[in-house]
Amino acid sequence: MNTLKTLPRRLVSMLAVIGVLAYAAAAVVTVADIVGRNLGMPIEGVVDLVQLFVVAGAWLVMPFAFQSAAHVSVDFVLNMLPAAAAAPLKVLAALVALVLIGLMLWYGFDTFKVRTMFGDRSQQLGIPIAWYWYPLLVGLAASLIGVLVQLSDSLKKKESQA
């Protein structure tokens, strides 16, 4: 049972680490290209690589922001409200987030199918376009998990305060 509770958190944290590593890879490739250009050896396809790494970083880190409630919120309003009024607003916000992320995942998957139907590839290196979509779809699916973990934590806090 304990593994069942920690598995979603570990998954989201693991994806966040991969996302941060993707950002680091984008930075390394960019710096290596700058140095390489000064030495007459630029990196082939740097734009394709940096775009792929940044897209992966953004979408794979997003679930952690939901899980840890680090996303943009109007804390000063919630802090002014009594706990009894703030708790339902947090639940409502989580439900709205679940609906919006679910819709993004649904329509994102539809768009993924259309965009990859013809086997499109990136311009410089010929990276399959699907590789750009995988982090987006995984990040959205994991964001649903992150919101559910945060909602569970909020509800547990509410119960312990009552």
Short mmCIF file of C-alpha atoms in Angstrom, two decimals:
data_model
loop_
_atom_site.label_atom_id
_atom_site.label_comp_id
_atom_site.label_asym_id
_atom_site.label_seq_id
_atom_site.Cartn_x
_atom_site.Cartn_y
_atom_site.Cartn_z
CA MET A 1 0.00 0.00 0.00
CA ASN A 2 2.84 2.39 0.82
CA THR A 3 4.32 1.85 -2.66
CA LEU A 4 0.96 2.75 -4.16
CA LYS A 5 1.11 6.11 -2.37
CA THR A 6 4.71 6.91 -3.30
CA LEU A 7 4.72 5.63 -6.89
CA PRO A 8 2.90 8.66 -8.40
CA ARG A 9 5.20 11.06 -6.54
CA ARG A 10 8.28 9.18 -7.69
CA LEU A 11 7.07 9.13 -11.28
CA VAL A 12 6.43 12.87 -11.31
CA SER A 13 9.77 13.57 -9.60
CA MET A 14 11.61 11.32 -12.06
CA LEU A 15 10.05 13.15 -14.99
CA ALA A 16 11.06 16.48 -13.44
CA VAL A 17 14.67 15.29 -13.20
CA ILE A 18 14.58 14.24 -16.85
CA GLY A 19 13.09 17.64 -17.72
CA VAL A 20 15.84 19.51 -15.90
CA LEU A 21 18.44 17.33 -17.62
CA ALA A 22 16.81 18.24 -20.95
CA TYR A 23 17.20 21.93 -20.10
CA ALA A 24 20.85 21.27 -19.21
CA ALA A 25 21.34 19.46 -22.53
CA ALA A 26 19.90 22.47 -24.39
CA ALA A 27 22.35 24.74 -22.59
CA VAL A 28 25.32 22.43 -23.24
CA VAL A 29 24.48 22.10 -26.95
CA THR A 30 24.08 25.88 -27.26
CA VAL A 31 27.40 26.62 -25.55
CA ALA A 32 29.16 23.87 -27.50
CA ASP A 33 27.81 25.34 -30.72
CA ILE A 34 29.04 28.83 -29.81
CA VAL A 35 32.48 27.50 -28.98
CA GLY A 36 32.45 25.30 -32.07
CA ARG A 37 31.55 28.22 -34.33
CA ASN A 38 34.54 30.16 -33.00
CA LEU A 39 36.74 27.18 -33.83
CA GLY A 40 35.15 26.65 -37.23
CA MET A 41 33.29 23.50 -36.12
CA PRO A 42 29.63 24.39 -35.51
CA ILE A 43 27.23 21.71 -34.31
CA GLU A 44 25.02 20.40 -37.10
CA GLY A 45 21.30 20.74 -36.34
CA VAL A 46 21.67 22.80 -33.18
CA VAL A 47 18.24 24.39 -33.65
CA ASP A 48 16.51 20.99 -33.88
CA LEU A 49 18.31 19.70 -30.81
CA VAL A 50 17.72 22.78 -28.65
CA GLN A 51 14.04 22.88 -29.62
CA LEU A 52 13.61 19.22 -28.72
CA PHE A 53 15.39 19.61 -25.37
CA VAL A 54 13.48 22.77 -24.40
CA VAL A 55 10.11 21.25 -25.35
CA ALA A 56 10.94 18.13 -23.35
CA GLY A 57 12.12 20.18 -20.38
CA ALA A 58 9.01 22.35 -20.27
CA TRP A 59 6.47 19.56 -20.49
CA LEU A 60 8.27 17.09 -18.22
CA VAL A 61 8.79 19.59 -15.39
CA MET A 62 5.19 20.83 -15.45
CA PRO A 63 3.72 17.85 -13.52
CA PHE A 64 6.08 18.58 -10.60
CA ALA A 65 4.80 22.15 -10.45
CA PHE A 66 1.25 20.83 -10.11
CA GLN A 67 2.26 18.21 -7.55
CA SER A 68 4.09 20.70 -5.34
CA ALA A 69 1.56 23.52 -5.88
CA ALA A 70 4.34 25.68 -7.30
CA HIS A 71 2.21 26.96 -10.17
CA VAL A 72 0.94 30.50 -10.31
CA SER A 73 -1.85 31.08 -7.84
CA VAL A 74 -3.49 33.92 -6.01
CA ASP A 75 -2.11 33.07 -2.58
CA PHE A 76 -2.78 36.45 -1.06
CA VAL A 77 -6.52 35.93 -1.62
CA LEU A 78 -6.49 32.41 -0.17
CA ASN A 79 -4.40 33.53 2.81
CA MET A 80 -6.99 36.17 3.68
CA LEU A 81 -9.81 33.63 3.72
CA PRO A 82 -10.60 31.36 6.65
CA ALA A 83 -9.43 27.77 6.16
CA ALA A 84 -13.02 26.59 5.83
CA ALA A 85 -13.52 28.86 2.80
CA ALA A 86 -10.08 28.33 1.25
CA ALA A 87 -10.28 24.52 1.17
CA PRO A 88 -13.27 24.33 -1.20
CA LEU A 89 -11.61 26.87 -3.50
CA LYS A 90 -8.48 24.71 -3.66
CA VAL A 91 -10.61 21.67 -4.51
CA LEU A 92 -12.46 23.67 -7.18
CA ALA A 93 -9.16 24.88 -8.65
CA ALA A 94 -7.87 21.30 -8.77
CA LEU A 95 -11.03 20.12 -10.51
CA VAL A 96 -10.79 22.91 -13.07
CA ALA A 97 -7.12 22.04 -13.64
CA LEU A 98 -8.03 18.36 -14.12
CA VAL A 99 -10.66 19.26 -16.72
CA LEU A 100 -8.38 21.68 -18.59
CA ILE A 101 -5.38 19.34 -18.59
CA GLY A 102 -7.62 16.45 -19.62
CA LEU A 103 -8.91 18.49 -22.56
CA MET A 104 -5.37 19.51 -23.51
CA LEU A 105 -4.30 15.86 -23.44
CA TRP A 106 -7.32 14.77 -25.49
CA TYR A 107 -6.88 17.43 -28.17
CA GLY A 108 -3.11 17.17 -28.00
CA PHE A 109 -3.29 13.47 -28.79
CA ASP A 110 -5.63 14.18 -31.71
CA THR A 111 -3.19 16.78 -33.04
CA PHE A 112 -0.27 14.38 -32.47
CA LYS A 113 -1.99 11.77 -34.66
CA VAL A 114 -2.55 14.28 -37.46
CA ARG A 115 0.95 15.77 -37.26
CA THR A 116 2.66 12.38 -37.32
CA MET A 117 0.39 10.73 -39.90
CA PHE A 118 2.68 11.60 -42.77
CA GLY A 119 5.99 10.93 -41.01
CA ASP A 120 7.10 14.56 -40.83
CA ARG A 121 10.63 15.22 -39.64
CA SER A 122 12.58 18.22 -38.37
CA GLN A 123 14.28 20.31 -41.05
CA GLN A 124 17.95 20.02 -40.16
CA LEU A 125 18.49 16.58 -38.62
CA GLY A 126 15.37 14.77 -39.75
CA ILE A 127 14.23 13.99 -36.19
CA PRO A 128 10.73 12.47 -36.34
CA ILE A 129 8.14 15.07 -35.31
CA ALA A 130 6.64 12.47 -32.96
CA TRP A 131 9.69 12.88 -30.69
CA TYR A 132 8.66 16.49 -30.10
CA TRP A 133 5.15 15.36 -29.17
CA TYR A 134 6.03 12.52 -26.79
CA PRO A 135 7.20 14.79 -23.94
CA LEU A 136 4.11 16.95 -24.36
CA LEU A 137 1.74 13.99 -24.11
CA VAL A 138 3.65 12.35 -21.25
CA GLY A 139 3.86 15.68 -19.42
CA LEU A 140 0.14 16.29 -19.73
CA ALA A 141 -0.73 12.77 -18.56
CA ALA A 142 1.66 13.10 -15.62
CA SER A 143 0.21 16.55 -14.85
CA LEU A 144 -3.11 14.85 -14.21
CA ILE A 145 -1.31 12.68 -11.66
CA GLY A 146 0.41 15.73 -10.16
CA VAL A 147 -2.91 17.53 -9.70
CA LEU A 148 -4.44 14.46 -8.07
CA VAL A 149 -1.49 14.14 -5.67
CA GLN A 150 -1.78 17.82 -4.73
CA LEU A 151 -5.54 17.51 -4.30
CA SER A 152 -5.03 14.49 -2.05
CA ASP A 153 -2.47 16.41 0.03
CA SER A 154 -4.84 19.38 0.35
CA LEU A 155 -7.70 17.16 1.46
CA LYS A 156 -5.48 15.41 4.03
CA LYS A 157 -4.42 18.79 5.45
CA LYS A 158 -8.05 19.81 5.68
CA GLU A 159 -8.95 16.60 7.55
CA SER A 160 -6.05 16.98 9.96
CA GLN A 161 -7.03 20.57 10.73
CA ALA A 162 -10.63 19.64 11.40
#
